[in-house]
Amino acid sequence: MWDKEANVARGLAGVIAAVTHISLIDGEQGQLSYCGYDVTELARKSSYEEVSYLLLYGELPTAGQLEAFEQLLLDNRAISPALLDLLRNLPGAPKPADALRTAVSAMAATDSSPSDVSRPANLRRAVRLIAQMPTIAAAHWRMRQGEKPIDPDPSLGHASNFVYMLFGRAPRQVEARFLDMAMILMAEHGLNASTFAARVTAATLADIYAAFTSAIGALNGPLHGAANAEAMKMLLEIGSPEKVEAYIRAQLMAGKRIMGFGHRVYKSGDPRAIVLREVLATLDGDLNKPRWCKMAMEVEDQVHKQKNLYPNVDFYCAPTLYSLGFPMELFTPIFACSRSIGWAAHILEQYDDNKLIRPDAVYDGPAQREYTPLAGRK
Ligand code: CMC
């Protein structure tokens, strides 16, 4: 007889399911590196495009390689009229994160060589997905507001161009830099739920669009990539730093989770949250609105005192994106656009050395029994 507790790794906690060259998380030390480079240093010194190159090719680019890669992204930014029509005609009023998932799935239909499953072909598809996801998110958002989509601006970098396509104005340099930093920090994180979902799908040898669709679906849940918007709603609900202590106490007493806190792997703090806390402090100063950082730090303090939990990337990302002017409904799509590079790197890694991912379950249902025909059932 099996022992349920002993044999089941609930949530696959602690199970090693892949060998990867992409990132290393040290949960005890609170450290994260991409291909050997500390993520906090990459966030402070690199651009999103440089980090994307690193995650896809395993090395930081030379100046020439970076220029060529940036050009590749530029060349792939525009989305097809058919995709625009699809976004315009989606039934109901889907949330931006759901519209992004549907559009990414539909991109499979516009693939010019679906039968080519070579690595170069999948790399081309990955670049197309990474380049077009911000365009999809921006176009859907604008059409949802009754406004016309804006074509990409080739003079702008990846993050700045996203802001331009959304709001029709390029961000200030400081804003572009902070968005770039946030995107770098969200770009990759080992076998998190969405990346694992992508790898599970890729492992069946389904195409990269299917794997991205699975990933976006998994990201859209509140325990994963939708926690950022929930964290912002909480900060808005609290309203001011002096109300934090009682609010957190009441939430915990009611058995509710504090969104943006806790983590499966980090037990002494999430290094990405620390960088974003600094960004938020600078942003508050820059915008002359010293509101969010003080309140967020008070929440951090109280959740640590009352529940011994640390903030994760989503917690400080939320007021950072809010201060940069992004609507809350776009927080998860921005996370998806940032994480697209991590998904792509893992999907390619999975294809390179594939084995179907198929764990077991122990059966705990009724014992074998006799079938009763419909007429005889009571
Ligand atoms: N607020 C209150 N209690 C919490 C929280 C939280 N945010 N996180 C964990 N706990 C408690 C939980 O109730 C449980 O307590 P008990 O043992 O008394 O039942 C204990 O801590 C362990 O929680 P768990 O859910 O078993 O731990 P996990 O490793 O499966 O979950 C998590 C990790 C991220 C899902 C969880 O911490 C959580 O729900 N956090 C809030 C949502 C969130 O911020 N998600 C973003 C995660 S990081 C970025 C990303 O990947 O998207």
mmCIF file of C-alpha atoms in Angstrom, residues 11-347:
data_model
loop_
_atom_site.group_PDB
_atom_site.id
_atom_site.type_symbol
_atom_site.label_atom_id
_atom_site.label_comp_id
_atom_site.label_asym_id
_atom_site.label_seq_id
_atom_site.Cartn_x
_atom_site.Cartn_y
_atom_site.Cartn_z
ATOM 1 C CA GLY A 11 2.830 20.922 -6.482
ATOM 2 C CA LEU A 12 5.993 19.032 -7.574
ATOM 3 C CA ALA A 13 7.806 20.912 -4.775
ATOM 4 C CA GLY A 14 11.452 19.888 -4.643
ATOM 5 C CA VAL A 15 11.218 17.708 -7.763
ATOM 6 C CA ILE A 16 14.017 18.206 -10.272
ATOM 7 C CA ALA A 17 12.467 17.917 -13.726
ATOM 8 C CA ALA A 18 15.126 19.288 -16.085
ATOM 9 C CA VAL A 19 18.781 20.132 -16.559
ATOM 10 C CA THR A 20 19.062 23.719 -17.753
ATOM 11 C CA HIS A 21 21.786 26.101 -18.907
ATOM 12 C CA ILE A 22 19.556 29.143 -18.707
ATOM 13 C CA SER A 23 19.276 30.345 -15.119
ATOM 14 C CA LEU A 24 20.283 29.413 -11.581
ATOM 15 C CA ILE A 25 18.167 30.238 -8.535
ATOM 16 C CA ASP A 26 19.730 29.979 -5.090
ATOM 17 C CA GLY A 27 16.672 30.130 -2.868
ATOM 18 C CA GLU A 28 18.626 30.028 0.396
ATOM 19 C CA GLN A 29 20.979 32.887 -0.526
ATOM 20 C CA GLY A 30 18.316 34.834 -2.438
ATOM 21 C CA GLN A 31 20.337 34.915 -5.649
ATOM 22 C CA LEU A 32 19.389 34.572 -9.309
ATOM 23 C CA SER A 33 21.690 34.449 -12.320
ATOM 24 C CA TYR A 34 21.054 34.223 -16.061
ATOM 25 C CA CYS A 35 23.669 32.093 -17.861
ATOM 26 C CA GLY A 36 26.077 32.805 -15.001
ATOM 27 C CA TYR A 37 25.483 36.565 -14.704
ATOM 28 C CA ASP A 38 23.928 38.004 -11.557
ATOM 29 C CA VAL A 39 20.481 39.300 -12.466
ATOM 30 C CA THR A 40 20.802 42.446 -10.346
ATOM 31 C CA GLU A 41 23.954 43.411 -12.263
ATOM 32 C CA LEU A 42 22.287 42.661 -15.595
ATOM 33 C CA ALA A 43 19.295 44.814 -14.597
ATOM 34 C CA ARG A 44 21.526 47.718 -13.647
ATOM 35 C CA LYS A 45 23.944 47.547 -16.568
ATOM 36 C CA SER A 46 22.284 45.856 -19.571
ATOM 37 C CA SER A 47 19.354 46.457 -21.872
ATOM 38 C CA TYR A 48 16.417 44.057 -22.318
ATOM 39 C CA GLU A 49 17.678 43.295 -25.839
ATOM 40 C CA GLU A 50 21.144 42.368 -24.519
ATOM 41 C CA VAL A 51 19.644 40.104 -21.875
ATOM 42 C CA SER A 52 17.340 38.534 -24.468
ATOM 43 C CA TYR A 53 20.357 37.720 -26.613
ATOM 44 C CA LEU A 54 22.108 36.229 -23.588
ATOM 45 C CA LEU A 55 19.153 34.002 -22.727
ATOM 46 C CA LEU A 56 18.674 32.837 -26.317
ATOM 47 C CA TYR A 57 22.316 32.309 -27.293
ATOM 48 C CA GLY A 58 24.004 31.729 -23.913
ATOM 49 C CA GLU A 59 26.513 34.621 -24.219
ATOM 50 C CA LEU A 60 26.301 38.388 -23.920
ATOM 51 C CA PRO A 61 26.404 39.893 -27.419
ATOM 52 C CA THR A 62 29.257 41.893 -28.900
ATOM 53 C CA ALA A 63 28.277 45.357 -30.168
ATOM 54 C CA GLY A 64 27.831 43.956 -33.689
ATOM 55 C CA GLN A 65 25.773 40.991 -32.524
ATOM 56 C CA LEU A 66 23.560 43.271 -30.440
ATOM 57 C CA GLU A 67 22.974 45.615 -33.369
ATOM 58 C CA ALA A 68 21.991 42.685 -35.605
ATOM 59 C CA PHE A 69 19.694 41.239 -32.926
ATOM 60 C CA GLU A 70 18.010 44.607 -32.302
ATOM 61 C CA GLN A 71 17.435 44.898 -36.052
ATOM 62 C CA LEU A 72 15.895 41.419 -36.093
ATOM 63 C CA LEU A 73 13.451 42.404 -33.354
ATOM 64 C CA LEU A 74 12.651 45.657 -35.207
ATOM 65 C CA ASP A 75 12.002 43.782 -38.445
ATOM 66 C CA ASN A 76 9.529 41.488 -36.685
ATOM 67 C CA ARG A 77 7.548 44.001 -34.616
ATOM 68 C CA ALA A 78 4.620 44.672 -36.934
ATOM 69 C CA ILE A 79 1.637 42.350 -36.628
ATOM 70 C CA SER A 80 -0.443 41.155 -39.571
ATOM 71 C CA PRO A 81 -3.749 42.858 -40.513
ATOM 72 C CA ALA A 82 -5.415 39.478 -39.875
ATOM 73 C CA LEU A 83 -4.176 39.491 -36.284
ATOM 74 C CA LEU A 84 -5.397 43.067 -35.831
ATOM 75 C CA ASP A 85 -8.819 42.021 -37.133
ATOM 76 C CA LEU A 86 -8.850 39.096 -34.732
ATOM 77 C CA LEU A 87 -8.077 41.403 -31.791
ATOM 78 C CA ARG A 88 -10.738 43.859 -32.932
ATOM 79 C CA ASN A 89 -13.382 41.135 -33.264
ATOM 80 C CA LEU A 90 -12.738 39.042 -30.169
ATOM 81 C CA PRO A 91 -16.084 38.037 -28.640
ATOM 82 C CA GLY A 92 -17.103 39.774 -25.410
ATOM 83 C CA ALA A 93 -14.583 42.103 -23.812
ATOM 84 C CA PRO A 94 -11.662 39.858 -22.924
ATOM 85 C CA LYS A 95 -9.074 41.001 -20.424
ATOM 86 C CA PRO A 96 -5.829 42.106 -22.096
ATOM 87 C CA ALA A 97 -4.026 39.035 -20.748
ATOM 88 C CA ASP A 98 -6.628 36.725 -22.301
ATOM 89 C CA ALA A 99 -6.580 38.601 -25.616
ATOM 90 C CA LEU A 100 -2.795 38.222 -25.699
ATOM 91 C CA ARG A 101 -3.092 34.469 -25.101
ATOM 92 C CA THR A 102 -5.616 34.104 -27.933
ATOM 93 C CA ALA A 103 -3.620 36.204 -30.388
ATOM 94 C CA VAL A 104 -0.406 34.301 -29.674
ATOM 95 C CA SER A 105 -2.265 31.054 -30.327
ATOM 96 C CA ALA A 106 -3.586 32.485 -33.601
ATOM 97 C CA MET A 107 -0.061 33.415 -34.732
ATOM 98 C CA ALA A 108 0.425 29.719 -35.554
ATOM 99 C CA ALA A 109 -1.966 30.147 -38.480
ATOM 100 C CA THR A 110 0.260 32.799 -40.057
ATOM 101 C CA ASP A 111 3.463 30.752 -39.859
ATOM 102 C CA SER A 112 4.975 30.571 -43.345
ATOM 103 C CA SER A 113 6.663 27.156 -42.915
ATOM 104 C CA PRO A 114 4.829 25.182 -40.221
ATOM 105 C CA SER A 115 6.420 21.870 -41.203
ATOM 106 C CA ASP A 116 9.979 23.151 -40.614
ATOM 107 C CA VAL A 117 10.792 22.112 -37.048
ATOM 108 C CA SER A 118 14.530 22.806 -37.274
ATOM 109 C CA ARG A 119 16.273 24.848 -34.573
ATOM 110 C CA PRO A 120 16.809 27.888 -36.881
ATOM 111 C CA ALA A 121 13.101 27.870 -37.774
ATOM 112 C CA ASN A 122 12.095 27.717 -34.094
ATOM 113 C CA LEU A 123 14.557 30.492 -33.284
ATOM 114 C CA ARG A 124 12.948 32.637 -36.010
ATOM 115 C CA ARG A 125 9.518 31.919 -34.515
ATOM 116 C CA ALA A 126 10.791 32.775 -31.034
ATOM 117 C CA VAL A 127 12.093 36.164 -32.227
ATOM 118 C CA ARG A 128 8.765 36.825 -33.952
ATOM 119 C CA LEU A 129 6.831 36.034 -30.774
ATOM 120 C CA ILE A 130 9.114 38.152 -28.572
ATOM 121 C CA ALA A 131 8.951 41.072 -31.017
ATOM 122 C CA GLN A 132 5.186 40.917 -31.609
ATOM 123 C CA MET A 133 3.762 40.295 -28.147
ATOM 124 C CA PRO A 134 4.175 43.966 -27.092
ATOM 125 C CA THR A 135 2.582 45.071 -30.376
ATOM 126 C CA ILE A 136 -0.387 42.749 -29.750
ATOM 127 C CA ALA A 137 -0.808 43.936 -26.154
ATOM 128 C CA ALA A 138 -0.630 47.620 -27.147
ATOM 129 C CA ALA A 139 -2.940 47.277 -30.163
ATOM 130 C CA HIS A 140 -5.585 45.393 -28.185
ATOM 131 C CA TRP A 141 -5.432 47.898 -25.344
ATOM 132 C CA ARG A 142 -5.898 50.868 -27.667
ATOM 133 C CA MET A 143 -8.748 49.301 -29.639
ATOM 134 C CA ARG A 144 -10.412 48.411 -26.336
ATOM 135 C CA GLN A 145 -10.339 52.140 -25.471
ATOM 136 C CA GLY A 146 -11.862 52.938 -28.879
ATOM 137 C CA GLU A 147 -8.534 54.235 -30.207
ATOM 138 C CA LYS A 148 -6.562 53.323 -33.312
ATOM 139 C CA PRO A 149 -3.538 51.042 -32.917
ATOM 140 C CA ILE A 150 -0.183 52.751 -33.384
ATOM 141 C CA ASP A 151 2.498 51.270 -35.656
ATOM 142 C CA PRO A 152 5.850 50.434 -34.049
ATOM 143 C CA ASP A 153 8.513 53.176 -34.185
ATOM 144 C CA PRO A 154 11.801 51.742 -35.517
ATOM 145 C CA SER A 155 13.814 54.500 -33.836
ATOM 146 C CA LEU A 156 12.828 53.229 -30.374
ATOM 147 C CA GLY A 157 14.129 50.303 -28.335
ATOM 148 C CA HIS A 158 11.960 47.353 -27.333
ATOM 149 C CA ALA A 159 10.613 48.795 -24.051
ATOM 150 C CA SER A 160 10.302 52.418 -25.260
ATOM 151 C CA ASN A 161 8.495 51.319 -28.387
ATOM 152 C CA PHE A 162 5.939 49.443 -26.265
ATOM 153 C CA VAL A 163 5.173 52.649 -24.334
ATOM 154 C CA TYR A 164 4.931 54.558 -27.614
ATOM 155 C CA MET A 165 2.527 52.021 -29.160
ATOM 156 C CA LEU A 166 0.354 52.223 -26.030
ATOM 157 C CA PHE A 167 0.235 55.930 -25.317
ATOM 158 C CA GLY A 168 1.404 57.545 -28.551
ATOM 159 C CA ARG A 169 4.393 59.153 -26.830
ATOM 160 C CA ALA A 170 7.893 57.888 -26.223
ATOM 161 C CA PRO A 171 8.764 57.589 -22.520
ATOM 162 C CA ARG A 172 11.295 59.850 -20.840
ATOM 163 C CA GLN A 173 14.754 58.282 -20.650
ATOM 164 C CA VAL A 174 14.394 57.522 -16.951
ATOM 165 C CA GLU A 175 11.024 55.837 -17.483
ATOM 166 C CA ALA A 176 12.347 53.755 -20.382
ATOM 167 C CA ARG A 177 15.307 52.672 -18.271
ATOM 168 C CA PHE A 178 13.116 51.590 -15.359
ATOM 169 C CA LEU A 179 10.739 49.651 -17.613
ATOM 170 C CA ASP A 180 13.752 47.978 -19.190
ATOM 171 C CA MET A 181 15.037 47.033 -15.717
ATOM 172 C CA ALA A 182 11.670 45.597 -14.671
ATOM 173 C CA MET A 183 11.489 43.595 -17.918
ATOM 174 C CA ILE A 184 14.999 42.203 -17.382
ATOM 175 C CA LEU A 185 14.101 41.152 -13.842
ATOM 176 C CA MET A 186 10.967 39.357 -15.080
ATOM 177 C CA ALA A 187 12.648 37.800 -18.136
ATOM 178 C CA GLU A 188 13.490 34.373 -16.766
ATOM 179 C CA HIS A 189 13.038 32.305 -13.644
ATOM 180 C CA GLY A 190 13.800 28.612 -14.041
ATOM 181 C CA LEU A 191 10.912 26.173 -13.890
ATOM 182 C CA ASN A 192 8.279 28.626 -12.669
ATOM 183 C CA ALA A 193 4.708 27.528 -13.446
ATOM 184 C CA SER A 194 4.401 29.214 -16.848
ATOM 185 C CA THR A 195 7.814 28.063 -18.075
ATOM 186 C CA PHE A 196 7.087 24.553 -16.874
ATOM 187 C CA ALA A 197 3.746 24.661 -18.718
ATOM 188 C CA ALA A 198 5.637 25.750 -21.846
ATOM 189 C CA ARG A 199 8.119 22.892 -21.481
ATOM 190 C CA VAL A 200 5.365 20.323 -20.876
ATOM 191 C CA THR A 201 3.656 21.421 -24.089
ATOM 192 C CA ALA A 202 6.906 21.579 -26.083
ATOM 193 C CA ALA A 203 7.801 18.100 -24.810
ATOM 194 C CA THR A 204 4.848 16.636 -26.723
ATOM 195 C CA LEU A 205 6.510 18.194 -29.812
ATOM 196 C CA ALA A 206 3.595 20.593 -30.158
ATOM 197 C CA ASP A 207 4.717 23.823 -31.853
ATOM 198 C CA ILE A 208 6.200 26.861 -30.123
ATOM 199 C CA TYR A 209 2.915 28.806 -30.427
ATOM 200 C CA ALA A 210 1.127 26.081 -28.467
ATOM 201 C CA ALA A 211 3.875 26.167 -25.844
ATOM 202 C CA PHE A 212 3.643 29.981 -25.561
ATOM 203 C CA THR A 213 -0.150 29.735 -25.304
ATOM 204 C CA SER A 214 0.158 27.253 -22.435
ATOM 205 C CA ALA A 215 2.693 29.535 -20.761
ATOM 206 C CA ILE A 216 0.493 32.629 -20.996
ATOM 207 C CA GLY A 217 -2.468 30.631 -19.686
ATOM 208 C CA ALA A 218 -0.466 29.556 -16.632
ATOM 209 C CA LEU A 219 0.972 33.030 -16.090
ATOM 210 C CA ASN A 220 -2.499 34.573 -16.010
ATOM 211 C CA GLY A 221 -3.407 33.018 -12.650
ATOM 212 C CA PRO A 222 -3.269 35.104 -9.438
ATOM 213 C CA LEU A 223 -0.742 32.786 -7.771
ATOM 214 C CA HIS A 224 1.678 33.558 -10.623
ATOM 215 C CA GLY A 225 1.756 36.504 -13.035
ATOM 216 C CA ALA A 226 -1.547 38.092 -12.061
ATOM 217 C CA ALA A 227 -0.301 38.648 -8.506
ATOM 218 C CA ASN A 228 1.162 42.017 -9.559
ATOM 219 C CA ALA A 229 -2.229 43.578 -10.342
ATOM 220 C CA GLU A 230 -3.668 42.087 -7.144
ATOM 221 C CA ALA A 231 -0.799 43.606 -5.159
ATOM 222 C CA MET A 232 -1.533 47.030 -6.659
ATOM 223 C CA LYS A 233 -5.239 46.709 -5.864
ATOM 224 C CA MET A 234 -4.221 45.982 -2.275
ATOM 225 C CA LEU A 235 -1.986 49.067 -2.062
ATOM 226 C CA LEU A 236 -4.781 51.223 -3.458
ATOM 227 C CA GLU A 237 -7.253 49.680 -1.023
ATOM 228 C CA ILE A 238 -4.968 50.321 1.960
ATOM 229 C CA GLY A 239 -4.610 53.923 0.897
ATOM 230 C CA SER A 240 -1.989 55.197 3.347
ATOM 231 C CA PRO A 241 0.992 53.869 5.350
ATOM 232 C CA GLU A 242 -0.652 54.251 8.777
ATOM 233 C CA LYS A 243 -3.443 51.862 7.739
ATOM 234 C CA VAL A 244 -1.061 49.070 6.742
ATOM 235 C CA GLU A 245 -0.654 47.268 10.062
ATOM 236 C CA ALA A 246 -4.378 46.810 10.708
ATOM 237 C CA TYR A 247 -5.071 45.904 7.086
ATOM 238 C CA ILE A 248 -2.444 43.157 6.995
ATOM 239 C CA ARG A 249 -3.563 41.841 10.377
ATOM 240 C CA ALA A 250 -7.192 41.643 9.218
ATOM 241 C CA GLN A 251 -6.267 39.914 5.960
ATOM 242 C CA LEU A 252 -4.138 37.316 7.699
ATOM 243 C CA MET A 253 -6.723 36.756 10.428
ATOM 244 C CA ALA A 254 -9.281 36.117 7.673
ATOM 245 C CA GLY A 255 -6.922 33.498 6.187
ATOM 246 C CA LYS A 256 -6.309 35.548 3.038
ATOM 247 C CA ARG A 257 -3.056 35.608 1.105
ATOM 248 C CA ILE A 258 -1.102 38.818 0.758
ATOM 249 C CA MET A 259 -0.456 39.051 -2.950
ATOM 250 C CA GLY A 260 3.135 39.654 -3.972
ATOM 251 C CA PHE A 261 4.467 37.815 -0.905
ATOM 252 C CA GLY A 262 5.926 34.358 -0.419
ATOM 253 C CA HIS A 263 7.734 32.194 -2.904
ATOM 254 C CA ARG A 264 8.216 28.508 -3.592
ATOM 255 C CA VAL A 265 11.995 28.849 -3.920
ATOM 256 C CA TYR A 266 13.193 32.030 -2.169
ATOM 257 C CA LYS A 267 13.209 31.629 1.565
ATOM 258 C CA SER A 268 15.300 34.661 2.539
ATOM 259 C CA GLY A 269 13.989 37.184 0.006
ATOM 260 C CA ASP A 270 13.686 37.649 -3.748
ATOM 261 C CA PRO A 271 16.650 39.608 -5.204
ATOM 262 C CA ARG A 272 14.420 41.040 -7.947
ATOM 263 C CA ALA A 273 12.164 42.671 -5.365
ATOM 264 C CA ILE A 274 15.175 44.424 -3.802
ATOM 265 C CA VAL A 275 16.179 46.053 -7.117
ATOM 266 C CA LEU A 276 12.584 47.052 -7.863
ATOM 267 C CA ARG A 277 12.249 48.591 -4.388
ATOM 268 C CA GLU A 278 15.213 50.843 -5.253
ATOM 269 C CA VAL A 279 13.636 51.670 -8.619
ATOM 270 C CA LEU A 280 10.373 52.555 -6.910
ATOM 271 C CA ALA A 281 12.133 54.812 -4.410
ATOM 272 C CA THR A 282 13.872 56.650 -7.258
ATOM 273 C CA LEU A 283 10.639 56.877 -9.230
ATOM 274 C CA ASP A 284 8.760 58.302 -6.250
ATOM 275 C CA GLY A 285 11.465 60.972 -5.964
ATOM 276 C CA ASP A 286 11.534 61.631 -9.688
ATOM 277 C CA LEU A 287 7.761 61.976 -9.931
ATOM 278 C CA ASN A 288 7.664 63.953 -6.701
ATOM 279 C CA LYS A 289 5.039 61.526 -5.372
ATOM 280 C CA PRO A 290 6.661 59.859 -2.346
ATOM 281 C CA ARG A 291 3.645 57.649 -1.820
ATOM 282 C CA TRP A 292 4.085 54.120 -3.034
ATOM 283 C CA CYS A 293 7.541 53.261 -1.785
ATOM 284 C CA LYS A 294 6.815 54.263 1.809
ATOM 285 C CA MET A 295 3.553 52.347 1.879
ATOM 286 C CA ALA A 296 5.002 49.301 0.105
ATOM 287 C CA MET A 297 7.906 49.193 2.561
ATOM 288 C CA GLU A 298 5.467 49.369 5.443
ATOM 289 C CA VAL A 299 3.547 46.419 3.932
ATOM 290 C CA GLU A 300 6.841 44.553 3.558
ATOM 291 C CA ASP A 301 7.676 45.249 7.198
ATOM 292 C CA GLN A 302 4.271 44.192 8.513
ATOM 293 C CA VAL A 303 4.002 40.996 6.422
ATOM 294 C CA HIS A 304 7.457 40.028 7.626
ATOM 295 C CA LYS A 305 6.596 40.757 11.260
ATOM 296 C CA GLN A 306 3.187 39.113 11.169
ATOM 297 C CA LYS A 307 3.768 36.167 8.795
ATOM 298 C CA ASN A 308 7.544 35.962 8.251
ATOM 299 C CA LEU A 309 7.139 36.254 4.476
ATOM 300 C CA TYR A 310 9.229 38.312 2.047
ATOM 301 C CA PRO A 311 8.012 40.231 -0.997
ATOM 302 C CA ASN A 312 8.493 38.622 -4.413
ATOM 303 C CA VAL A 313 9.101 40.309 -7.763
ATOM 304 C CA ASP A 314 5.389 41.002 -8.291
ATOM 305 C CA PHE A 315 5.035 43.111 -5.168
ATOM 306 C CA TYR A 316 7.451 45.915 -6.052
ATOM 307 C CA CYS A 317 6.800 45.526 -9.762
ATOM 308 C CA ALA A 318 3.184 46.570 -9.205
ATOM 309 C CA PRO A 319 3.696 50.126 -7.890
ATOM 310 C CA THR A 320 6.664 50.540 -10.252
ATOM 311 C CA LEU A 321 4.472 49.851 -13.300
ATOM 312 C CA TYR A 322 1.656 51.926 -11.796
ATOM 313 C CA SER A 323 4.004 54.882 -11.251
ATOM 314 C CA LEU A 324 5.191 54.514 -14.841
ATOM 315 C CA GLY A 325 1.576 55.063 -15.896
ATOM 316 C CA PHE A 326 0.546 51.559 -16.910
ATOM 317 C CA PRO A 327 -3.057 50.494 -16.286
ATOM 318 C CA MET A 328 -3.314 47.558 -13.882
ATOM 319 C CA GLU A 329 -4.887 45.298 -16.479
ATOM 320 C CA LEU A 330 -1.675 45.520 -18.476
ATOM 321 C CA PHE A 331 0.584 44.393 -15.630
ATOM 322 C CA THR A 332 0.249 40.683 -16.453
ATOM 323 C CA PRO A 333 0.646 41.205 -20.232
ATOM 324 C CA ILE A 334 3.810 43.204 -19.465
ATOM 325 C CA PHE A 335 5.019 40.282 -17.352
ATOM 326 C CA ALA A 336 4.195 37.968 -20.298
ATOM 327 C CA CYS A 337 6.096 40.161 -22.769
ATOM 328 C CA SER A 338 9.089 40.209 -20.405
ATOM 329 C CA ARG A 339 8.981 36.452 -19.720
ATOM 330 C CA SER A 340 8.569 35.637 -23.432
ATOM 331 C CA ILE A 341 12.343 35.391 -23.732
ATOM 332 C CA GLY A 342 12.609 32.922 -20.838
ATOM 333 C CA TRP A 343 9.836 30.809 -22.344
ATOM 334 C CA ALA A 344 11.556 30.825 -25.730
ATOM 335 C CA ALA A 345 14.910 29.809 -24.257
ATOM 336 C CA HIS A 346 13.336 26.933 -22.316
ATOM 337 C CA ILE A 347 11.212 25.716 -25.240
#
